[in-house]
Structure formats: C-alpha cells, structure tokens
C-alpha cells in the first residue's frame, strides 16, 4: 500500500511539473489561432456582431463566420448554422436585423438575419460580389457597390476556327493603365457601380453610370433620397490615381453632383445625424512620399469646407459621427499603437481607447476596427503582444475597457511566448528619437548569449507596434532575440517623420536601423558576432541595403525585395505609383536618381551569406527583382540560395502553409551560421 501511495504521489507531482512547463509557440499552433474582426455594435449598445476568423488546416486558407455576443460578454453564439465565409455585418437602424455578405456555390450574396426569430434569408442572386453594404435611414433600402463588366478591346479580327480545330486562345488585350493587381492577377475590364435593393429582397437597381469606379464607403442622406460616395470621375482619372472626390447621387434619377474638386484623395463621406453636414477624410496632394489624412467637414451641398483639428499630426481613418452630431470618432495610430478618439467640431481630440489592432496574424502591423452605438459604447478589436485581436467594450460611462472574448486562452495559456519590450534610442543621423521592440526567446536568460535577428518592416510607409505576431513568436521560439524597429518613414510619428524618405529611400532609415542594433549591443542583448537580418518587401529592400553597406551580419534573408528601382517601377502592378511621389520624374528622366537608391548598386560590396525568397506570382516586387540579387551573388561566388514559393503573391504568408515555409526557411538558413549551433 505504501509503495502504491508513493507511486501515485510521484504521478501527481509529474503531472504538476508537466503543467508548469509550458511549451513554446510552434508552427502548427497558428492553425488553432482565432481573432476578431469587424465588430459592429447594435444601435442600443446591447449586442455586438463580429467576424470570428481562423485558419483552416485542410484548405490552407483563412475563414470567417459571424458571431453574436452581448456587450457584457454573455451569450456568445454563432449567428447562423452555415459553415461558409460570412462578412460585412451591418445592423439596421432600428437594430431588428443584420445584413451581411456570404459565399454560396454561385458566388457572394447578400443575406438578412432577423434578430427576434433568428431566421436567415438570401436576398440576392448577384453576378459579382457586393461590397460597401449600407442601410437607408428608414431601414427599407440597402445600397452596395458591385462590378459591372465591359467587353475587352479588339484590335483585329481573324477568321473563325474550323469545327474541332485546336487553335490557340485569342490574345488578351488591354488598353488600361491599371490592368493587373498583386494577388488578383489580370483585372477583367469593368467598373464598380452603386446599386440599391429593397431590404426585404427584390431586384437590384444600378444608380451610377459611366466609365469610372464608384466604391468605398457609402452614406445615405437623412431623407433617403441621396447617397454620398467617393470616386475619381475626372477625365484623366487613370493618371491622377491618387485623386478622389466626394459626390452625391440622386437615388431616383441617378443625377450625380461633385461636392469637392481639389487634387488629392477625399473619401469616406459620412452624413451627420441631423443631415446638414458631411464629414470626410483627405488632404490636398503636396506631391510627397507621405501625408497625414485630415478630418474635414462641409455642408450637405458642398459649401463651407473646413479642416477640423488641423494641428493633429496623425493620419485618421474609419470615421463615425457621434449621436449628438457635435463630434466624430476616428481611428489613428500613434507610436505603433492603434487608438480610437473623438474629435469635436471645435478641433479638440480626446483619446478613448488604446491597443486597437491584432487583425494581421503574421507580423505586428497596424490594422483593426471599431464601431460605436448611439449611447457612445465602443466595440473594438483589442490586441497585445500576448494575444491576437479579441473583442473589447468601452461602456459609454466606463473609464476602462473590458475584454469580453478570450478566443485563444485554451492555446496561449499553455504556451510560453516571447516577452516583447519597447525600446527608444537616438538616431546618429540627426538625433531623432527612434522606436523599436525587442522579442526575447521564451525563458530568456540574461546571462546567456543569444543570436540577434533584425526584422525590417515593409511599406515603408507603414508601422510595426506592440501587437501579436506569429512570425516574431516563431523566431523567438527558435532561440533568437528579435528586434523590429520603426525607422524614419514609418507612420504614426507624424507627417514630417514619414516624409523623410522623399527622394531619400533608402537613406538615413538605414542609420536608424543600425543605431538600434548598436543600442541593443550596448544593452547586452545583442552581440557583434551573432547578428542576422531579414525583412520583406520594403524590409527586403532595407535588408539588401544593409548587407551592401556593411559586413556585420552573419547571414541575411532578403524576402521579396526591390533590387533595381528602374526595372521594378516599369514591371510591377503599381508601376504608375512611384514617379514624383517617391523619386522625381520617371526612370528614363532620372536614371541616376533611381539607380542611386537601388540596392543592386551595392551588390559588389556584399560578403554576407544571403538567402533570397520571393513568391512566384508576385506582381508587386516581381521575381525578376529577387533573381537579380541571387544571380549577382552567384556570379560573385557569395554563398546564396534562391527560394521561390509556388502559388504565392506578394503576401507570401497569405496562406498558412506559406507562412510556415517562410519562417522555417529563414530560421534554417540562419541556424547554419549560429555560433551556438556550430558548437553543438
């Protein structure tokens, strides 16, 4: 009996030890992660419908279903029994129905959910997917945007092929500036137009016309006779691609009136509760690398335009009037952290919540969403480095938000994640304050020497922040201290900071990154003989630039880079985007300038063993860019390897299996050059 007692005691202790010793985050864990997106709170603030996102291990894809939860966190339930993608939920003005889009065997359609009965019905049979679903104020109509196809151009006609003959397909002909897009491929001819449909079902009716795109957020006038939208209906719209204006369209007659007329992006019109004003977002284009988007107000007829909170030096987005009509809720990033604030009409801004984001699982980019009820209760996506976005609620009279979902506790409570710490340091270029973050390996021992990985963000007009990231956690779990900085050009630090890259990219942003490396060496968390560097897109550009500027890194992984601005600019899907706003003139007008900032110009200096990776269907930084680096290093007999990811566009990690492929290859390449691995 005593022997049996001690055996049982040993088993209990062993179980306790096993529970206490958490596992590190692993590759397969990403398929168990879920996150919240697009939370929409009911007008009375009692319920929230949200999209619950996850990764399907069998289909190798991201999926999302709609869920309904009370604002106090109770009664969390799936909206429908359908196991298909559902998106874009929107409450009716009275809160009795939820309209949403969902996939069917025939394509994406519009569905209605009745709150009282829980019944669901399909309202449409559309030829293309709807977007921008919006209720009329009286709840009787829905507006949405949808593609209307056009016939492609024909240059020459050839005789019809004989019956049964196996001829080649006819050529694909385009005469448009924008004719392909990364992740989509060839764009079939056509334009997006605005449609209306009765909220109880019926035939959709097209209310805009012409060879222009009409898409983005829609807003109904108070009496339901007019819809306000943004579009680029100028004659040379293809070449003024940054431009858009605010328009109104009469729902019955289709008459369109332009309400703005400046050169620059004016968009996201929102009609005030009293129907007398329109809030919108935009700026007058100063032709530079980065400008902050400002809040504007105008009368309903387009008169009396004015900027509100002009001195607020952060870009705003996702605007929504408060119920009183004396202020506008806005989303903005500040120092790598997402916020929701309220801007009063006299220009005062009040921050309401922090930590908005967490809807990009791969890397810690900005992005998130929120909505506000009539009583001022805010529902939003909340994230921290320890978890992807959960639903959080800030009550109308509450001081602190409450996190009402914990979708990943069953997984992450039993994983030892890498601790994320913010750091600030000075740039050697001009003394500016630069922000970055350090991710420590699980169970980090400060007395132990770890390899140090720099992970440069893309964009470059973007920002990393204190948000959850599967890639950073996987790198940390592999034993690396990971450093991700926001050098100059990053957003969330103001217009002047973001615009420092104009005709200077890469420039002193290189110094900002290397100063961060030196700062971490001085702090004892990085070591000169164990430095590694990686990054994708603009981060790939920076990584290639860094190894061309110095030989301090043991190995590099350059992911989907631009190596030659001349060839990239004229072959990428956004080839029309760069001139004047990034570098003065076109490549043939400014050959020396484009070449000066091309990392391939430094390839003769590279001594660092370098892995080059690119998606084989990348149209943004085409594979030919990556191959220029790989071929040059091969010719120079520098140790290198080319990894081409099949089926991947610019967002290599868009498929979960490719995310694993990306991280695993970077880790395996770096592990070859780790001192601790060499000594094993």
Coordinates of C-alpha atoms in Angstrom, one line a residue, residues 276-583:
X276 CA -26.9 69.0 -42.6
X277 CA -23.2 68.2 -42.8
X278 CA -20.8 65.7 -44.2
X279 CA -17.6 64.6 -42.5
X280 CA -14.9 63.1 -44.8
X281 CA -11.2 62.3 -44.8
X282 CA -8.5 63.6 -47.2
X283 CA -5.8 66.1 -48.0
X284 CA -4.6 68.3 -50.8
X285 CA -1.8 66.4 -52.6
X286 CA 1.5 68.2 -52.0
X287 CA 3.3 65.5 -54.1
X288 CA 5.5 63.9 -51.4
X289 CA 6.1 60.5 -50.0
X290 CA 3.7 60.7 -47.1
X291 CA 0.9 63.0 -46.0
X292 CA -1.4 62.7 -43.0
X293 CA -5.1 62.3 -43.7
X294 CA -7.2 65.0 -42.0
X295 CA -10.8 65.3 -40.9
X296 CA -12.9 67.6 -43.0
X297 CA -16.4 68.9 -42.6
X298 CA -18.6 70.6 -45.2
X299 CA -22.3 71.5 -45.6
X300 CA -24.5 68.9 -47.2
X301 CA -24.4 70.8 -50.5
X302 CA -20.6 71.0 -50.5
X303 CA -20.3 74.6 -49.2
X304 CA -18.3 75.8 -46.2
X305 CA -15.5 73.3 -46.3
X306 CA -13.1 73.3 -43.4
X307 CA -10.4 71.2 -41.8
X308 CA -11.0 70.1 -38.2
X309 CA -8.1 69.6 -35.8
X310 CA -5.6 70.6 -38.5
X311 CA -2.7 70.5 -36.0
X312 CA -3.4 66.9 -35.1
X313 CA -0.3 65.2 -36.7
X314 CA -1.6 61.7 -37.2
X315 CA -3.5 60.1 -40.1
X316 CA -7.1 59.4 -39.3
X317 CA -9.4 56.7 -40.8
X318 CA -12.7 54.9 -40.2
X319 CA -14.7 58.0 -39.1
X320 CA -18.2 57.9 -37.5
X321 CA -20.3 60.7 -36.2
X322 CA -21.4 60.7 -32.5
X323 CA -25.1 60.6 -31.9
X324 CA -25.3 64.3 -30.9
X325 CA -23.6 65.4 -34.1
X326 CA -21.0 67.5 -32.3
X327 CA -18.1 65.2 -32.8
X328 CA -16.6 62.5 -35.0
X329 CA -15.0 59.2 -33.8
X330 CA -11.7 58.4 -35.6
X331 CA -9.1 55.6 -35.7
X332 CA -5.4 56.6 -35.7
X333 CA -2.0 55.1 -35.0
X334 CA 0.3 56.8 -32.5
X335 CA 3.8 55.5 -31.9
X336 CA 3.0 52.0 -33.2
X337 CA -0.3 51.7 -31.2
X338 CA -3.8 51.9 -32.6
X339 CA -6.3 54.3 -31.0
X340 CA -9.9 55.4 -31.2
X341 CA -10.5 59.0 -30.4
X342 CA -13.3 61.6 -30.6
X343 CA -12.6 64.9 -32.5
X344 CA -15.1 67.6 -31.5
X345 CA -16.2 70.1 -34.2
X346 CA -14.1 72.8 -32.5
X347 CA -11.0 70.6 -33.0
X348 CA -10.4 69.1 -29.6
X349 CA -9.3 65.5 -29.7
X350 CA -10.0 63.0 -26.9
X351 CA -8.3 59.6 -26.9
X352 CA -10.8 57.0 -25.8
X353 CA -9.1 53.6 -26.2
X354 CA -5.7 52.1 -26.9
X355 CA -4.4 48.8 -28.4
X356 CA -6.7 48.7 -31.4
X357 CA -5.5 46.1 -33.9
X358 CA -4.4 42.5 -34.0
X359 CA -6.1 41.5 -37.2
X360 CA -2.9 40.6 -39.1
X361 CA -1.6 37.4 -37.6
X362 CA 1.8 37.3 -39.4
X363 CA 3.7 40.4 -38.4
X364 CA 2.8 43.2 -36.0
X365 CA 1.4 45.7 -38.4
X366 CA -1.3 48.2 -37.7
X367 CA -4.9 47.4 -38.5
X368 CA -8.1 47.0 -36.6
X369 CA -11.7 48.2 -36.5
X370 CA -14.3 49.6 -34.1
X371 CA -18.0 50.8 -34.1
X372 CA -20.0 52.9 -31.7
X373 CA -23.6 52.7 -30.5
X374 CA -26.0 55.5 -30.2
X375 CA -25.2 55.8 -26.4
X376 CA -21.4 56.0 -27.1
X377 CA -20.5 52.4 -26.2
X378 CA -17.4 51.4 -28.3
X379 CA -16.8 47.9 -29.5
X380 CA -13.3 47.3 -31.0
X381 CA -10.6 44.8 -31.8
X382 CA -8.1 44.8 -29.0
X383 CA -4.6 43.2 -29.1
X384 CA -1.4 43.0 -27.1
X385 CA 1.8 41.2 -27.9
X386 CA 0.4 38.2 -25.9
X387 CA -2.8 37.7 -28.0
X388 CA -4.4 38.5 -31.4
X389 CA -7.5 40.6 -31.6
X390 CA -10.2 40.0 -29.1
X391 CA -13.5 41.9 -28.7
X392 CA -13.3 44.7 -26.2
X393 CA -16.0 47.0 -25.0
X394 CA -15.8 50.5 -23.5
X395 CA -19.1 51.4 -22.0
X396 CA -20.4 54.9 -22.5
X397 CA -19.7 55.9 -18.9
X398 CA -16.9 53.5 -18.2
X399 CA -13.3 54.6 -17.7
X400 CA -11.6 51.4 -18.7
X401 CA -12.5 48.9 -21.5
X402 CA -13.4 45.3 -20.8
X403 CA -12.1 42.4 -22.9
X404 CA -15.2 40.3 -23.5
X405 CA -13.7 37.5 -25.6
X406 CA -10.7 35.3 -25.0
X407 CA -10.6 33.3 -28.1
X408 CA -7.1 31.9 -27.7
X409 CA -6.8 31.2 -23.9
X410 CA -7.1 27.5 -24.4
X411 CA -4.0 27.6 -26.6
X412 CA -1.9 30.6 -25.4
X413 CA -2.3 29.9 -21.7
X414 CA -0.3 26.8 -22.2
X415 CA 2.4 28.4 -24.4
X416 CA 5.5 30.3 -23.2
X417 CA 5.6 33.3 -25.5
X418 CA 8.5 35.5 -26.1
X419 CA 8.3 38.7 -24.0
X420 CA 8.0 41.9 -26.0
X421 CA 9.7 45.0 -24.8
X422 CA 9.7 48.5 -26.3
X423 CA 12.9 50.4 -26.7
X424 CA 13.8 54.0 -27.7
X425 CA 17.1 55.3 -28.9
X426 CA 18.7 58.2 -30.8
X427 CA 19.4 58.2 -34.5
X428 CA 23.1 59.0 -35.3
X429 CA 21.9 60.8 -38.4
X430 CA 20.2 63.7 -36.7
X431 CA 19.4 62.8 -33.1
X432 CA 15.8 61.9 -33.7
X433 CA 14.1 59.5 -31.3
X434 CA 13.5 56.1 -32.9
X435 CA 11.2 53.4 -31.5
X436 CA 11.6 49.7 -31.8
X437 CA 10.7 46.5 -30.0
X438 CA 12.6 43.5 -28.8
X439 CA 11.2 40.0 -28.5
X440 CA 13.1 37.7 -26.1
X441 CA 13.1 33.9 -26.5
X442 CA 10.9 32.1 -24.1
X443 CA 12.5 31.6 -20.7
X444 CA 15.2 34.1 -21.6
X445 CA 18.3 34.0 -19.5
X446 CA 20.1 37.4 -19.5
X447 CA 23.4 35.6 -18.7
X448 CA 23.2 33.6 -21.8
X449 CA 24.3 34.7 -25.3
X450 CA 21.6 34.6 -27.9
X451 CA 21.7 35.2 -31.7
X452 CA 20.1 38.6 -32.6
X453 CA 17.8 39.0 -35.6
X454 CA 16.7 42.3 -37.1
X455 CA 13.3 42.1 -38.8
X456 CA 12.6 45.1 -41.0
X457 CA 9.0 46.1 -41.8
X458 CA 7.5 46.6 -45.2
X459 CA 5.8 49.6 -46.6
X460 CA 8.0 51.5 -46.0
X461 CA 5.0 53.9 -45.3
X462 CA 3.7 51.6 -42.5
X463 CA 4.4 50.7 -38.9
X464 CA 5.1 47.9 -36.6
X465 CA 3.9 48.0 -33.0
X466 CA 3.2 46.3 -29.7
X467 CA 0.9 43.8 -31.3
X468 CA 0.7 40.0 -31.5
X469 CA 2.8 38.4 -34.3
X470 CA 3.1 34.7 -35.1
X471 CA 6.3 35.3 -37.1
X472 CA 8.1 37.1 -34.3
X473 CA 7.0 34.5 -31.8
X474 CA 8.2 31.6 -34.0
X475 CA 11.6 33.4 -34.4
X476 CA 11.8 33.8 -30.7
X477 CA 10.8 30.2 -30.1
X478 CA 13.7 29.2 -32.3
X479 CA 16.1 30.9 -29.9
X480 CA 16.6 34.3 -31.4
X481 CA 16.3 37.7 -29.8
X482 CA 14.2 39.6 -32.4
X483 CA 14.4 43.4 -33.0
X484 CA 11.9 45.2 -35.1
X485 CA 12.3 49.0 -35.4
X486 CA 10.2 51.8 -36.9
X487 CA 12.8 53.9 -38.7
X488 CA 12.1 57.2 -40.4
X489 CA 9.4 56.8 -43.0
X490 CA 7.3 54.8 -40.6
X491 CA 3.8 56.0 -40.0
X492 CA 2.3 57.0 -36.6
X493 CA 5.0 59.6 -35.8
X494 CA 3.7 62.5 -37.9
X495 CA 3.9 63.8 -41.5
X496 CA 7.4 65.2 -41.3
X497 CA 8.8 61.9 -40.0
X498 CA 7.1 59.8 -42.6
X499 CA 8.1 62.2 -45.4
X500 CA 11.8 62.0 -44.6
X501 CA 12.0 59.2 -47.3
X502 CA 11.1 61.5 -50.2
X503 CA 13.8 61.1 -52.7
X504 CA 15.9 59.6 -50.0
X505 CA 14.9 56.0 -49.8
X506 CA 16.8 54.0 -48.6
X507 CA 18.6 56.8 -46.8
X508 CA 19.1 57.6 -43.2
X509 CA 16.5 55.0 -42.3
X510 CA 19.5 52.7 -42.7
X511 CA 21.2 54.6 -39.9
X512 CA 18.1 54.3 -37.8
X513 CA 18.1 50.6 -38.0
X514 CA 21.8 50.1 -37.4
X515 CA 21.7 52.5 -34.5
X516 CA 19.0 50.2 -33.0
X517 CA 21.4 47.3 -33.4
X518 CA 24.2 49.2 -31.7
X519 CA 21.8 50.2 -28.9
X520 CA 20.9 46.6 -28.3
X521 CA 24.6 45.7 -28.3
X522 CA 25.3 48.3 -25.7
X523 CA 22.4 46.9 -23.6
X524 CA 24.0 43.4 -23.8
X525 CA 21.1 41.8 -25.6
X526 CA 22.9 41.7 -29.0
X527 CA 26.4 40.6 -29.8
X528 CA 28.6 41.7 -32.7
X529 CA 29.5 38.1 -33.8
X530 CA 25.9 36.9 -33.8
X531 CA 23.9 39.4 -35.9
X532 CA 21.3 38.4 -38.5
X533 CA 19.0 40.4 -40.7
X534 CA 15.7 39.8 -42.6
X535 CA 12.6 41.6 -43.8
X536 CA 10.1 41.5 -46.6
X537 CA 9.1 44.0 -49.4
X538 CA 10.4 47.3 -48.1
X539 CA 12.0 45.2 -45.4
X540 CA 13.7 43.2 -48.1
X541 CA 15.0 46.4 -49.6
X542 CA 16.4 47.5 -46.3
X543 CA 18.0 44.1 -45.7
X544 CA 19.7 44.1 -49.1
X545 CA 20.8 47.7 -48.5
X546 CA 22.2 46.8 -45.1
X547 CA 24.4 43.9 -46.3
X548 CA 25.5 46.2 -49.2
X549 CA 26.6 48.9 -46.7
X550 CA 28.3 46.7 -44.1
X551 CA 29.5 43.1 -43.4
X552 CA 28.5 42.9 -39.8
X553 CA 25.8 40.2 -40.2
X554 CA 26.5 36.5 -40.1
X555 CA 23.7 35.8 -42.6
X556 CA 20.8 37.6 -44.3
X557 CA 17.4 36.5 -45.6
X558 CA 16.2 39.0 -48.2
X559 CA 12.4 38.5 -48.8
X560 CA 10.6 39.8 -51.9
X561 CA 12.9 42.8 -52.4
X562 CA 13.1 45.6 -54.9
X563 CA 16.7 45.5 -56.1
X564 CA 16.5 47.8 -59.1
X565 CA 14.1 50.7 -59.0
X566 CA 14.3 51.2 -62.7
X567 CA 13.2 47.6 -63.6
X568 CA 10.8 47.3 -60.7
X569 CA 9.0 50.6 -61.5
X570 CA 8.2 49.5 -65.0
X571 CA 7.2 45.9 -64.4
X572 CA 5.2 45.9 -61.1
X573 CA 1.5 46.1 -60.9
X574 CA 1.7 49.5 -59.4
X575 CA 4.2 50.8 -61.9
X576 CA 2.4 54.2 -62.1
X577 CA 2.7 54.8 -58.4
X578 CA 6.3 55.9 -57.8
X579 CA 7.1 58.9 -60.1
X580 CA 7.3 62.3 -58.3
X581 CA 5.9 61.0 -55.0
X582 CA 8.8 58.7 -54.3
X583 CA 11.5 60.0 -56.7

